[in-house]
Amino acid sequence: MIALYRPGTSPLHRLPAGPKLIALMLLAIAITVFASNAWYIAGASALVVAGYFAAGFGPLEILRQLWTLRWIVAVTLITQVIFLPLPVAATNTGRVVTVVMLATLVTLTTRTSALLDAVERGLGPLRRIGVDPARVGLVMAMTITVVPVIAGYAASIRDAQRARGAKPRLRILVMPLLVMSLKHADELGDALVARGAE
């Protein structure tokens, strides 16, 4: 779900990573706190869609990113409908989707290295209280690189199940995915130890 950088020359592509992260944080807070009904969600969504068009991405890219969020939408909506009225659950789900789409736009228009550098610079003042910005940047870099790897594992498992004629089911996907993910985590940990990063 973490989108990869797409080269471009739009104003959003040229904007430095720091201001984009600050804008993302402020907009995410505003959407979370103030988008209390469907009209506000619609306005925030229109703003995000305008951002995609400003960055040179058309309707197909927007639909593709929305499709990748289908499970988040399903899980968020279903779990909330159990405890909340449907309009409230739908509004909360709309908030989540809007913020995730906004974050995706930032990653689509910003190189990962630039994002990590901006985070390290932003965390610089926290060195006084014991925070290591370089270590935080390393953790973020590993997280960003591991997500596509796990997604690739999931796709491989689904393809293998289809090849055997088995119907894709969540319960028969989770266990092999968990095993492969833990194995990858062990290998990554061994590599970090070998390079003295621990």
CSV table of C-alpha atoms in Angstrom, one decimal:
chain,number,residue,atom,x,y,z
A,1,MET,CA,0.0,0.0,0.0
A,2,ILE,CA,2.9,2.3,0.3
A,3,ALA,CA,3.2,3.7,-3.2
A,4,LEU,CA,6.5,4.0,-5.0
A,5,TYR,CA,7.9,7.3,-6.4
A,6,ARG,CA,6.8,8.1,-9.9
A,7,PRO,CA,9.1,10.6,-11.7
A,8,GLY,CA,7.5,13.8,-12.9
A,9,THR,CA,7.9,17.6,-13.3
A,10,SER,CA,4.7,18.8,-11.6
A,11,PRO,CA,4.8,21.4,-8.9
A,12,LEU,CA,4.1,18.7,-6.3
A,13,HIS,CA,7.1,16.7,-7.6
A,14,ARG,CA,9.3,19.8,-7.3
A,15,LEU,CA,8.1,20.7,-3.8
A,16,PRO,CA,10.7,19.7,-1.1
A,17,ALA,CA,9.9,16.7,1.0
A,18,GLY,CA,9.9,18.7,4.3
A,19,PRO,CA,7.0,21.0,3.4
A,20,LYS,CA,5.1,18.1,1.9
A,21,LEU,CA,5.4,16.1,5.1
A,22,ILE,CA,4.3,19.1,7.2
A,23,ALA,CA,1.3,19.7,4.9
A,24,LEU,CA,0.4,16.0,5.1
A,25,MET,CA,0.5,16.2,8.9
A,26,LEU,CA,-1.6,19.3,9.1
A,27,LEU,CA,-4.2,18.1,6.5
A,28,ALA,CA,-4.4,14.7,8.2
A,29,ILE,CA,-5.1,16.4,11.6
A,30,ALA,CA,-7.7,18.7,10.0
A,31,ILE,CA,-9.5,15.9,8.2
A,32,THR,CA,-9.5,13.7,11.4
A,33,VAL,CA,-10.7,16.5,13.7
A,34,PHE,CA,-13.0,18.6,11.6
A,35,ALA,CA,-14.4,16.3,8.9
A,36,SER,CA,-17.4,15.4,10.9
A,37,ASN,CA,-19.9,14.7,8.2
A,38,ALA,CA,-20.2,13.6,4.6
A,39,TRP,CA,-20.0,17.1,3.2
A,40,TYR,CA,-16.6,17.8,4.8
A,41,ILE,CA,-15.4,14.4,3.7
A,42,ALA,CA,-16.5,15.1,0.1
A,43,GLY,CA,-14.7,18.5,0.2
A,44,ALA,CA,-11.5,16.9,1.6
A,45,SER,CA,-11.7,14.1,-1.0
A,46,ALA,CA,-12.1,16.7,-3.8
A,47,LEU,CA,-9.0,18.4,-2.6
A,48,VAL,CA,-7.0,15.1,-2.7
A,49,VAL,CA,-8.3,14.3,-6.2
A,50,ALA,CA,-7.3,17.8,-7.3
A,51,GLY,CA,-3.8,17.1,-5.9
A,52,TYR,CA,-3.6,13.9,-8.0
A,53,PHE,CA,-4.5,15.8,-11.1
A,54,ALA,CA,-2.0,18.6,-10.3
A,55,ALA,CA,0.7,15.9,-10.0
A,56,GLY,CA,-0.1,14.6,-13.4
A,57,PHE,CA,-2.0,11.4,-12.4
A,58,GLY,CA,-5.3,10.7,-14.1
A,59,PRO,CA,-8.5,8.9,-13.1
A,60,LEU,CA,-7.0,5.5,-13.7
A,61,GLU,CA,-4.2,6.0,-11.2
A,62,ILE,CA,-6.7,7.3,-8.6
A,63,LEU,CA,-8.9,4.3,-9.1
A,64,ARG,CA,-5.9,2.0,-8.9
A,65,GLN,CA,-4.9,3.4,-5.6
A,66,LEU,CA,-8.5,3.2,-4.3
A,67,TRP,CA,-8.6,-0.5,-5.4
A,68,THR,CA,-5.5,-1.2,-3.2
A,69,LEU,CA,-7.5,0.1,-0.2
A,70,ARG,CA,-10.4,-2.2,-0.6
A,71,TRP,CA,-9.5,-4.4,2.3
A,72,ILE,CA,-8.9,-1.4,4.6
A,73,VAL,CA,-12.3,0.0,3.6
A,74,ALA,CA,-14.0,-3.4,4.2
A,75,VAL,CA,-12.3,-4.1,7.6
A,76,THR,CA,-12.8,-0.5,8.9
A,77,LEU,CA,-16.4,-0.2,7.8
A,78,ILE,CA,-17.5,-3.7,9.0
A,79,THR,CA,-15.8,-3.4,12.4
A,80,GLN,CA,-17.3,0.0,13.0
A,81,VAL,CA,-20.8,-0.9,11.9
A,82,ILE,CA,-21.0,-3.4,14.7
A,83,PHE,CA,-20.7,-0.6,17.3
A,84,LEU,CA,-21.7,2.6,15.5
A,85,PRO,CA,-24.6,3.7,13.3
A,86,LEU,CA,-23.9,3.3,9.6
A,87,PRO,CA,-23.6,7.0,8.8
A,88,VAL,CA,-21.0,7.5,11.5
A,89,ALA,CA,-19.1,4.3,10.4
A,90,ALA,CA,-19.1,5.5,6.8
A,91,THR,CA,-17.8,9.0,7.8
A,92,ASN,CA,-15.0,7.5,9.8
A,93,THR,CA,-14.1,5.2,6.9
A,94,GLY,CA,-14.1,8.1,4.6
A,95,ARG,CA,-11.7,9.9,6.8
A,96,VAL,CA,-9.3,7.0,6.8
A,97,VAL,CA,-9.4,6.6,3.0
A,98,THR,CA,-8.9,10.3,2.4
A,99,VAL,CA,-5.9,10.5,4.7
A,100,VAL,CA,-4.3,7.3,3.2
A,101,MET,CA,-4.9,8.6,-0.3
A,102,LEU,CA,-3.2,11.9,0.7
A,103,ALA,CA,-0.2,10.0,2.1
A,104,THR,CA,0.0,7.9,-1.1
A,105,LEU,CA,0.1,11.1,-3.1
A,106,VAL,CA,3.1,12.3,-1.1
A,107,THR,CA,4.9,9.0,-1.7
A,108,LEU,CA,4.1,9.1,-5.4
A,109,THR,CA,5.6,12.5,-5.8
A,110,THR,CA,8.6,12.3,-3.4
A,111,ARG,CA,11.6,10.1,-3.5
A,112,THR,CA,11.9,7.8,-0.5
A,113,SER,CA,15.4,9.0,0.2
A,114,ALA,CA,14.2,12.6,0.3
A,115,LEU,CA,11.4,11.6,2.8
A,116,LEU,CA,13.8,9.9,5.1
A,117,ASP,CA,16.3,12.8,5.0
A,118,ALA,CA,13.4,15.2,5.8
A,119,VAL,CA,12.4,13.0,8.8
A,120,GLU,CA,15.9,12.8,10.1
A,121,ARG,CA,16.3,16.6,9.8
A,122,GLY,CA,13.0,17.1,11.6
A,123,LEU,CA,13.9,14.8,14.4
A,124,GLY,CA,17.3,16.5,14.8
A,125,PRO,CA,16.3,18.7,17.8
A,126,LEU,CA,15.1,15.5,19.7
A,127,ARG,CA,18.7,14.3,20.0
A,128,ARG,CA,18.8,16.3,23.3
A,129,ILE,CA,16.3,13.8,24.8
A,130,GLY,CA,18.0,10.7,23.5
A,131,VAL,CA,16.3,10.2,20.1
A,132,ASP,CA,18.6,9.0,17.3
A,133,PRO,CA,17.3,10.4,14.0
A,134,ALA,CA,19.5,8.1,12.0
A,135,ARG,CA,18.1,5.0,13.7
A,136,VAL,CA,14.6,6.3,13.2
A,137,GLY,CA,15.4,6.8,9.5
A,138,LEU,CA,16.8,3.3,9.3
A,139,VAL,CA,13.6,1.8,10.8
A,140,MET,CA,11.4,3.8,8.3
A,141,ALA,CA,13.6,2.8,5.4
A,142,MET,CA,13.3,-0.9,6.4
A,143,THR,CA,9.5,-0.6,6.8
A,144,ILE,CA,9.1,1.0,3.4
A,145,THR,CA,11.2,-1.6,1.7
A,146,VAL,CA,9.6,-4.6,3.6
A,147,VAL,CA,6.0,-3.8,2.7
A,148,PRO,CA,6.4,-4.5,-1.0
A,149,VAL,CA,8.3,-7.7,-0.2
A,150,ILE,CA,5.5,-9.0,2.0
A,151,ALA,CA,3.0,-8.0,-0.7
A,152,GLY,CA,5.0,-10.0,-3.1
A,153,TYR,CA,5.0,-13.0,-0.8
A,154,ALA,CA,1.2,-12.8,-0.6
A,155,ALA,CA,0.9,-12.6,-4.4
A,156,SER,CA,3.2,-15.7,-4.7
A,157,ILE,CA,1.1,-17.7,-2.2
A,158,ARG,CA,-2.1,-16.8,-4.0
A,159,ASP,CA,-0.7,-17.8,-7.4
A,160,ALA,CA,0.5,-21.1,-5.9
A,161,GLN,CA,-2.9,-21.8,-4.4
A,162,ARG,CA,-4.6,-21.1,-7.8
A,163,ALA,CA,-2.1,-23.3,-9.6
A,164,ARG,CA,-3.1,-26.2,-7.3
A,165,GLY,CA,-6.8,-25.4,-8.0
A,166,ALA,CA,-7.5,-24.2,-4.4
A,167,LYS,CA,-9.8,-21.3,-3.8
A,168,PRO,CA,-8.0,-18.3,-2.3
A,169,ARG,CA,-9.0,-18.1,1.4
A,170,LEU,CA,-7.7,-15.9,4.1
A,171,ARG,CA,-7.1,-18.6,6.6
A,172,ILE,CA,-4.9,-20.7,4.2
A,173,LEU,CA,-3.0,-17.5,3.2
A,174,VAL,CA,-2.1,-16.2,6.6
A,175,MET,CA,0.0,-19.1,7.9
A,176,PRO,CA,2.5,-19.4,5.0
A,177,LEU,CA,2.6,-15.6,4.8
A,178,LEU,CA,3.5,-15.4,8.5
A,179,VAL,CA,6.2,-18.0,8.1
A,180,MET,CA,7.8,-16.3,5.1
A,181,SER,CA,7.6,-12.9,6.7
A,182,LEU,CA,9.3,-14.2,9.9
A,183,LYS,CA,12.0,-15.9,7.9
A,184,HIS,CA,12.6,-12.6,6.0
A,185,ALA,CA,12.7,-10.7,9.3
A,186,ASP,CA,15.4,-13.2,10.6
A,187,GLU,CA,17.5,-12.8,7.4
A,188,LEU,CA,17.2,-9.0,7.7
A,189,GLY,CA,18.2,-9.0,11.3
A,190,ASP,CA,21.2,-11.2,10.5
A,191,ALA,CA,22.2,-8.8,7.7
A,192,LEU,CA,22.0,-5.8,10.1
A,193,VAL,CA,24.1,-7.5,12.7
A,194,ALA,CA,26.7,-8.5,10.1
A,195,ARG,CA,26.9,-4.8,9.1
A,196,GLY,CA,27.2,-3.6,12.7
A,197,ALA,CA,23.8,-1.8,12.5
A,198,GLU,CA,22.5,-3.3,15.7
